[in-house]
CSV table of C-alpha atoms in Angstrom, one decimal:
chain,number,residue,atom,x,y,z
A,1,MET,CA,0.4,0.1,-0.1
A,2,SER,CA,1.3,3.3,-0.8
A,3,THR,CA,2.0,5.9,1.8
A,4,LYS,CA,1.9,9.0,-0.5
A,5,GLY,CA,0.1,11.9,0.7
A,6,GLY,CA,0.4,11.0,4.3
A,7,HIS,CA,-0.3,8.3,7.2
A,8,PRO,CA,-2.9,5.6,5.4
A,9,ASN,CA,-5.1,5.7,8.6
A,10,ARG,CA,-5.2,9.4,9.3
A,11,ARG,CA,-8.6,11.0,8.9
A,12,LYS,CA,-8.7,14.0,6.4
A,13,THR,CA,-9.8,16.9,7.4
A,14,SER,CA,-11.4,20.2,6.0
A,15,LYS,CA,-9.8,22.3,9.1
A,16,ALA,CA,-7.8,25.4,8.3
A,17,GLY,CA,-4.0,24.8,8.9
A,18,PRO,CA,-2.0,27.6,11.3
A,19,GLN,CA,-2.2,30.7,10.8
A,20,LYS,CA,0.2,33.7,11.5
A,21,GLY,CA,-0.8,34.9,15.0
A,22,SER,CA,0.1,37.5,17.4
A,23,GLY,CA,2.9,35.2,19.0
A,24,GLY,CA,1.3,34.3,22.1
A,25,GLN,CA,1.0,38.1,23.2
A,26,LYS,CA,-2.5,39.2,24.4
A,27,LYS,CA,-3.6,42.8,23.8
A,28,GLY,CA,-4.1,44.1,27.4
A,29,LEU,CA,-6.4,47.4,28.4
A,30,ALA,CA,-4.5,50.8,28.5
A,31,GLY,CA,-4.1,51.9,31.8
A,32,LYS,CA,-5.1,54.6,33.6
A,33,GLY,CA,-1.9,56.0,34.7
A,34,ARG,CA,-0.1,55.8,37.9
A,35,THR,CA,-1.7,56.2,41.1
A,36,LEU,CA,-0.8,59.8,42.9
A,37,LYS,CA,1.4,59.9,45.5
A,38,ALA,CA,-0.1,61.2,48.7
A,39,ALA,CA,1.9,64.8,48.2
A,40,ASP,CA,0.2,65.0,44.8
A,41,ARG,CA,-3.6,64.6,45.9
A,42,PRO,CA,-4.6,67.9,47.8
A,43,TRP,CA,-7.2,66.1,50.1
A,44,HIS,CA,-4.1,64.4,51.7
A,45,LYS,CA,-2.7,65.8,54.7
A,46,GLU,CA,0.9,65.4,53.0
A,47,TYR,CA,-0.2,67.6,50.4
A,48,THR,CA,2.8,70.4,49.5
A,49,GLY,CA,1.1,72.3,46.5
A,50,ASP,CA,0.0,75.9,46.4
A,51,ASP,CA,-3.6,75.2,46.4
A,52,LYS,CA,-3.5,73.3,49.6
A,53,PRO,CA,-6.7,73.7,51.4
A,54,GLN,CA,-6.6,76.1,54.7
A,55,LYS,CA,-6.9,73.7,57.5
A,56,THR,CA,-3.4,72.4,57.9
A,57,GLN,CA,-2.3,69.4,59.9
A,58,ARG,CA,-0.6,72.0,62.3
A,59,LYS,CA,-4.7,73.3,62.8
A,60,GLN,CA,-5.8,69.7,63.4
A,61,SER,CA,-3.0,69.2,66.0
A,62,ALA,CA,-4.0,72.2,68.0
A,63,GLU,CA,-7.5,71.4,67.9
A,64,ARG,CA,-6.5,67.6,69.3
A,65,ALA,CA,-4.9,69.2,71.9
A,66,LYS,CA,-7.7,71.5,72.9
A,67,ALA,CA,-9.9,68.9,73.0
A,68,ALA,CA,-7.9,66.8,75.6
A,69,SER,CA,-7.1,69.6,77.9
A,70,GLU,CA,-10.7,70.0,78.0
A,71,GLY,CA,-11.5,66.4,78.9
A,72,ARG,CA,-13.4,65.5,75.6
A,73,THR,CA,-12.7,63.5,72.5
A,74,THR,CA,-12.5,64.7,68.7
A,75,ASN,CA,-13.1,62.6,65.4
A,76,ILE,CA,-10.4,64.5,63.9
A,77,GLY,CA,-8.4,62.2,61.6
A,78,LYS,CA,-10.9,59.2,62.7
A,79,ALA,CA,-12.7,57.1,60.1
A,80,ARG,CA,-16.3,57.5,60.9
A,81,PRO,CA,-18.7,54.5,61.0
A,82,ARG,CA,-20.6,53.6,57.5
A,83,THR,CA,-23.7,55.0,57.0
A,84,GLN,CA,-26.7,53.2,55.4
A,85,THR,CA,-27.2,53.8,51.5
A,86,ARG,CA,-30.9,54.0,51.9
A,87,ARG,CA,-31.9,57.5,52.6
A,88,ARG,CA,-34.8,59.0,54.8
A,89,ASP,CA,-35.8,62.5,54.4
A,90,ASP,CA,-34.1,63.5,57.4
A,91,GLU,CA,-30.7,61.9,56.4
A,92,PRO,CA,-27.8,63.0,54.6
A,93,GLU,CA,-27.6,63.3,50.8
A,94,LEU,CA,-24.9,62.7,48.4
A,95,ILE,CA,-24.4,65.0,45.7
A,96,LEU,CA,-22.5,63.2,42.9
A,97,GLY,CA,-20.4,64.2,39.7
A,98,ARG,CA,-17.6,66.8,39.3
A,99,ASN,CA,-19.9,69.5,38.1
A,100,PRO,CA,-22.8,69.1,40.4
A,101,VAL,CA,-20.4,68.9,43.4
A,102,LEU,CA,-18.2,71.9,42.2
A,103,GLU,CA,-21.6,73.8,41.6
A,104,ALA,CA,-23.0,73.1,44.7
A,105,LEU,CA,-19.7,74.1,46.7
A,106,ARG,CA,-19.6,77.4,44.8
A,107,ALA,CA,-23.5,77.8,45.9
A,108,LYS,CA,-22.5,77.2,49.3
A,109,VAL,CA,-24.9,74.3,49.8
A,110,PRO,CA,-24.4,73.2,53.7
A,111,ALA,CA,-22.4,70.2,53.7
A,112,THR,CA,-20.9,67.7,56.1
A,113,ALA,CA,-17.9,65.8,53.9
A,114,LEU,CA,-16.5,65.5,50.7
A,115,TYR,CA,-15.8,62.2,49.3
A,116,VAL,CA,-12.8,61.3,46.6
A,117,ALA,CA,-12.1,57.8,45.7
A,118,PHE,CA,-8.4,56.6,45.1
A,119,GLY,CA,-7.4,56.9,41.5
A,120,THR,CA,-9.3,60.0,40.8
A,121,GLU,CA,-8.2,61.8,38.0
A,122,LEU,CA,-7.1,65.3,39.2
A,123,ASP,CA,-8.6,68.1,37.1
A,124,ASP,CA,-9.3,71.3,37.7
A,125,ARG,CA,-12.7,70.8,39.0
A,126,VAL,CA,-11.8,68.1,41.5
A,127,ALA,CA,-9.0,70.6,42.7
A,128,GLU,CA,-11.0,73.5,43.3
A,129,SER,CA,-13.8,71.3,45.0
A,130,VAL,CA,-11.4,69.9,47.0
A,131,ARG,CA,-10.0,73.7,47.9
A,132,LEU,CA,-13.6,74.8,48.4
A,133,ALA,CA,-13.9,72.2,50.9
A,134,GLY,CA,-11.2,72.7,52.5
A,135,ASN,CA,-11.8,76.4,52.9
A,136,ARG,CA,-15.0,75.9,54.5
A,137,ASP,CA,-13.2,73.2,56.9
A,138,LEU,CA,-15.3,70.4,55.4
A,139,PRO,CA,-13.6,66.7,56.3
A,140,ILE,CA,-12.1,65.3,52.8
A,141,LYS,CA,-12.1,61.8,52.9
A,142,GLU,CA,-10.6,59.7,50.6
A,143,LEU,CA,-11.7,56.0,50.1
A,144,ALA,CA,-11.7,53.5,47.6
A,145,ARG,CA,-13.8,53.7,44.4
A,146,ARG,CA,-15.7,50.3,45.4
A,147,ASP,CA,-16.6,51.9,49.0
A,148,LEU,CA,-18.1,54.9,47.1
A,149,ASP,CA,-19.9,52.4,44.6
A,150,ARG,CA,-21.7,51.1,47.7
A,151,ARG,CA,-22.2,54.3,49.2
A,152,THR,CA,-24.0,55.5,45.9
A,153,ASN,CA,-26.0,52.3,44.8
A,154,ASN,CA,-23.5,52.2,42.0
A,155,ALA,CA,-24.5,55.5,40.7
A,156,LEU,CA,-22.4,57.7,38.1
A,157,HIS,CA,-20.1,59.7,40.5
A,158,GLN,CA,-17.0,60.4,38.5
A,159,GLY,CA,-14.7,59.6,41.9
A,160,ILE,CA,-16.2,62.2,43.6
A,161,GLY,CA,-19.5,63.1,46.0
A,162,LEU,CA,-20.4,65.6,48.6
A,163,GLN,CA,-22.9,64.6,51.6
A,164,ILE,CA,-25.1,67.3,52.3
A,165,GLU,CA,-26.7,68.1,55.5
A,166,PRO,CA,-30.7,67.6,55.5
A,167,TYR,CA,-32.8,70.5,54.8
A,168,GLU,CA,-33.9,72.1,58.2
A,169,TYR,CA,-37.8,73.3,57.5
A,170,ALA,CA,-39.4,76.3,59.2
A,171,GLU,CA,-43.0,76.0,60.8
A,172,PHE,CA,-45.9,77.5,59.1
A,173,ASP,CA,-46.8,79.5,62.0
A,174,ASP,CA,-43.1,81.1,61.8
A,175,LEU,CA,-43.6,82.0,57.8
A,176,LEU,CA,-46.5,83.7,58.8
A,177,GLU,CA,-45.2,85.7,61.6
A,178,ILE,CA,-41.9,86.5,59.6
A,179,SER,CA,-44.1,87.8,56.6
A,180,LYS,CA,-46.3,89.9,58.8
A,181,THR,CA,-43.2,91.9,60.7
A,182,SER,CA,-41.1,92.3,57.2
A,183,GLY,CA,-42.2,95.8,57.1
A,184,THR,CA,-43.5,95.0,53.3
A,185,ALA,CA,-47.2,93.6,52.6
A,186,PRO,CA,-47.1,90.0,53.5
A,187,LEU,CA,-46.5,87.5,50.5
A,188,LEU,CA,-46.2,83.7,50.5
A,189,VAL,CA,-46.2,81.2,47.7
A,190,ALA,CA,-47.7,77.7,48.2
A,191,LEU,CA,-47.1,74.6,45.8
A,192,ASP,CA,-49.8,71.8,45.1
A,193,GLY,CA,-48.5,68.8,43.2
A,194,VAL,CA,-45.3,70.4,41.9
A,195,THR,CA,-42.9,67.2,42.0
A,196,ASP,CA,-40.1,68.2,39.9
A,197,PRO,CA,-37.0,69.5,42.6
A,198,ARG,CA,-35.8,71.3,39.7
A,199,ASN,CA,-39.2,73.6,39.3
A,200,LEU,CA,-39.2,73.7,43.1
A,201,GLY,CA,-35.5,75.2,43.4
A,202,ALA,CA,-36.6,77.8,40.5
A,203,ILE,CA,-39.9,78.7,42.2
A,204,ILE,CA,-37.9,79.2,45.5
A,205,ARG,CA,-35.3,81.4,43.5
A,206,SER,CA,-38.1,83.3,41.9
A,207,THR,CA,-40.2,84.1,45.5
A,208,ALA,CA,-37.2,85.4,47.1
A,209,ALA,CA,-36.0,87.5,44.2
A,210,PHE,CA,-39.5,89.1,43.8
A,211,GLY,CA,-39.8,89.9,47.5
A,212,GLY,CA,-41.8,86.9,48.7
A,213,HIS,CA,-41.2,85.6,52.5
A,214,GLY,CA,-41.6,82.1,52.7
A,215,LEU,CA,-42.5,79.1,50.8
A,216,ILE,CA,-45.6,76.2,51.5
A,217,ILE,CA,-44.9,72.7,50.3
A,218,PRO,CA,-47.4,69.3,51.1
A,219,SER,CA,-45.6,66.6,53.0
A,220,LYS,CA,-46.7,64.0,50.8
A,221,ARG,CA,-46.9,63.8,46.6
A,222,ALA,CA,-44.5,66.6,46.3
A,223,ALA,CA,-40.9,67.2,45.5
A,224,SER,CA,-38.5,68.1,48.9
A,225,VAL,CA,-35.9,70.5,49.1
A,226,THR,CA,-33.2,68.3,47.7
A,227,ALA,CA,-29.6,68.5,46.5
A,228,VAL,CA,-31.1,69.2,43.2
A,229,ALA,CA,-33.7,72.0,44.2
A,230,TRP,CA,-30.5,73.4,46.2
A,231,ARG,CA,-28.3,73.9,43.1
A,232,THR,CA,-31.2,74.9,41.1
A,233,SER,CA,-32.4,77.7,43.7
A,234,ALA,CA,-28.7,79.0,43.2
A,235,GLY,CA,-28.4,79.7,46.8
A,236,ALA,CA,-31.7,81.2,47.6
A,237,ALA,CA,-32.8,78.1,49.7
A,238,ALA,CA,-30.6,79.5,52.0
A,239,ARG,CA,-32.4,82.8,52.7
A,240,LEU,CA,-36.1,82.0,52.1
A,241,PRO,CA,-37.7,79.4,54.8
A,242,VAL,CA,-39.8,76.7,53.4
A,243,ALA,CA,-42.8,75.1,55.5
A,244,LYS,CA,-43.9,71.5,55.0
A,245,VAL,CA,-47.7,71.2,56.0
A,246,VAL,CA,-49.6,67.8,56.1
A,247,ASN,CA,-52.7,69.3,54.6
A,248,LEU,CA,-52.7,72.2,52.2
A,249,THR,CA,-56.3,73.0,51.9
A,250,ARG,CA,-56.4,73.6,56.0
A,251,THR,CA,-53.1,75.5,55.2
A,252,ILE,CA,-54.8,78.1,52.8
A,253,GLN,CA,-57.5,78.6,55.2
A,254,ALA,CA,-55.6,79.2,58.1
A,255,CYS,CA,-54.0,82.1,55.7
A,256,GLN,CA,-57.0,83.4,55.0
A,257,GLN,CA,-58.2,83.4,59.0
A,258,ALA,CA,-54.7,85.5,59.3
A,259,GLY,CA,-55.7,88.2,56.6
A,260,PHE,CA,-54.4,86.7,53.6
A,261,MET,CA,-56.3,87.0,50.2
A,262,THR,CA,-55.4,83.6,48.3
A,263,VAL,CA,-55.0,83.2,44.5
A,264,ALA,CA,-54.9,79.8,42.6
A,265,LEU,CA,-53.0,80.2,39.4
A,266,ASP,CA,-55.2,78.3,36.6
A,267,GLY,CA,-55.5,78.9,33.1
A,268,GLY,CA,-59.2,78.6,33.4
A,269,GLY,CA,-59.2,81.4,36.0
A,270,ASP,CA,-62.1,83.9,36.5
A,271,VAL,CA,-59.4,87.3,36.4
A,272,ASP,CA,-56.3,87.9,34.6
A,273,VAL,CA,-53.3,87.7,36.6
A,274,PHE,CA,-52.2,91.5,35.2
A,275,ASP,CA,-55.6,92.9,36.3
A,276,LEU,CA,-55.5,90.9,39.6
A,277,PRO,CA,-57.4,93.3,42.0
A,278,VAL,CA,-55.7,91.7,45.5
A,279,ALA,CA,-51.8,92.3,44.5
A,280,THR,CA,-51.4,94.7,47.1
A,281,ASP,CA,-53.2,93.0,49.8
A,282,PRO,CA,-51.3,90.1,52.1
A,283,LEU,CA,-51.2,87.4,49.2
A,284,LEU,CA,-50.9,83.8,49.3
A,285,ILE,CA,-50.1,82.7,45.6
A,286,VAL,CA,-51.0,78.5,45.0
A,287,VAL,CA,-48.9,77.0,42.0
A,288,GLY,CA,-50.0,74.0,40.6
A,289,ASP,CA,-48.1,71.3,38.8
A,290,GLU,CA,-47.5,72.1,35.1
A,291,GLY,CA,-50.1,69.5,33.5
A,292,LYS,CA,-52.5,68.9,35.8
A,293,GLY,CA,-52.8,72.1,37.4
A,294,VAL,CA,-54.2,72.9,41.0
A,295,SER,CA,-56.5,70.6,42.6
A,296,ARG,CA,-60.0,71.1,42.5
A,297,LEU,CA,-60.7,71.4,46.3
A,298,VAL,CA,-57.6,74.0,46.3
A,299,ALA,CA,-59.1,76.1,43.7
A,300,GLU,CA,-62.4,76.0,45.4
A,301,THR,CA,-61.0,77.1,48.6
A,302,CYS,CA,-59.0,80.3,46.9
A,303,ASP,CA,-60.5,83.5,47.0
A,304,HIS,CA,-59.4,83.9,43.4
A,305,ARG,CA,-58.3,81.9,40.4
A,306,ALA,CA,-55.8,84.0,37.8
A,307,GLY,CA,-55.0,83.0,34.4
A,308,ILE,CA,-51.7,83.9,32.6
A,309,PRO,CA,-53.0,84.8,28.8
A,310,ILE,CA,-50.6,82.8,26.3
A,311,SER,CA,-50.8,81.9,22.9
A,312,GLY,CA,-53.8,79.1,21.7
A,313,GLU,CA,-50.7,76.9,20.1
A,314,VAL,CA,-49.1,76.6,23.7
A,315,GLU,CA,-50.8,74.1,26.1
A,316,SER,CA,-49.4,75.5,29.6
A,317,LEU,CA,-46.6,76.9,31.4
A,318,ASN,CA,-43.9,75.4,33.4
A,319,ALA,CA,-44.8,76.0,37.1
A,320,SER,CA,-41.7,77.8,37.7
A,321,VAL,CA,-42.1,80.2,35.0
A,322,ALA,CA,-45.8,80.4,35.7
A,323,ALA,CA,-45.2,81.3,39.2
A,324,SER,CA,-42.4,83.4,38.2
A,325,ILE,CA,-44.6,85.7,35.8
A,326,ALA,CA,-47.2,86.1,38.8
A,327,LEU,CA,-44.7,87.2,41.4
A,328,ALA,CA,-42.9,89.9,39.0
A,329,GLU,CA,-46.6,91.2,38.3
A,330,VAL,CA,-47.3,91.4,42.1
A,331,GLN,CA,-44.0,93.1,42.5
A,332,ARG,CA,-44.9,95.9,40.0
A,333,GLN,CA,-48.2,96.2,41.4
A,334,ARG,CA,-46.6,97.1,44.6
A,335,ARG,CA,-44.5,99.5,43.5
């Protein structure tokens, strides 16, 4: 038997032969660069750069010594216990991302700590955030990225997060007292069903800008003063008191008993907002949701329903825009 062409018992196959490959070398992922040394990280106590936060290690040592002399303890330089990731309304909130964190620090949003993950790229936004936090004596905590992932429920944080304090709401009776003793005609704003915190923040800003004395929001089915509302208010949330109430209809009635005229912004209102007859009186303006407007019971409770004339091609105005128009008109008439 001829053996030409190979072994007679070898099974023939159509499998392709060896091809030119990489020589056993695998293509790896590109690295993110070296980890910054302690002296190169502005939030580290050994940092030596020109933009080092004002609170130095010497200052911390002095505070520890003072605390020891007074017989008390201090948490400077000590790790704090981990907090739960689930947040209640009265628990701290985390602002995440380089731009949001920087905007919040510039707006002086009340905060308790700045978190920076190991290996975070040190760009201008991170450097300025660290400097602003240091100048406010905020603790700057460096932690592993996986720990920051856990704290934020794996949200996109870009390696940085700012923990803000829970907002401290005012009492409704305090709002009445503040408005009556302000020296100007009392002006309050109430929100009915506004659930977007950006709308809430914008209305806080407009209320403060046009001479309002306070804002009233329901405790349920409504936006609260969160980090988003803080940023949108551009710092006005620190100046304008906001009260949470359980029943908005009863609160409107309480304002009426206190001598306020009450006006609900309603597209089908019985009066034009530019002809509002009670603009110079003690006034409560009620703003509803952009889509649903004020509820039927709230509209029936108010003394007037005022509409804003708009083009027939536009169905409704954004809640914050409607509030701004009404507040600007009230201020114009009061002048």
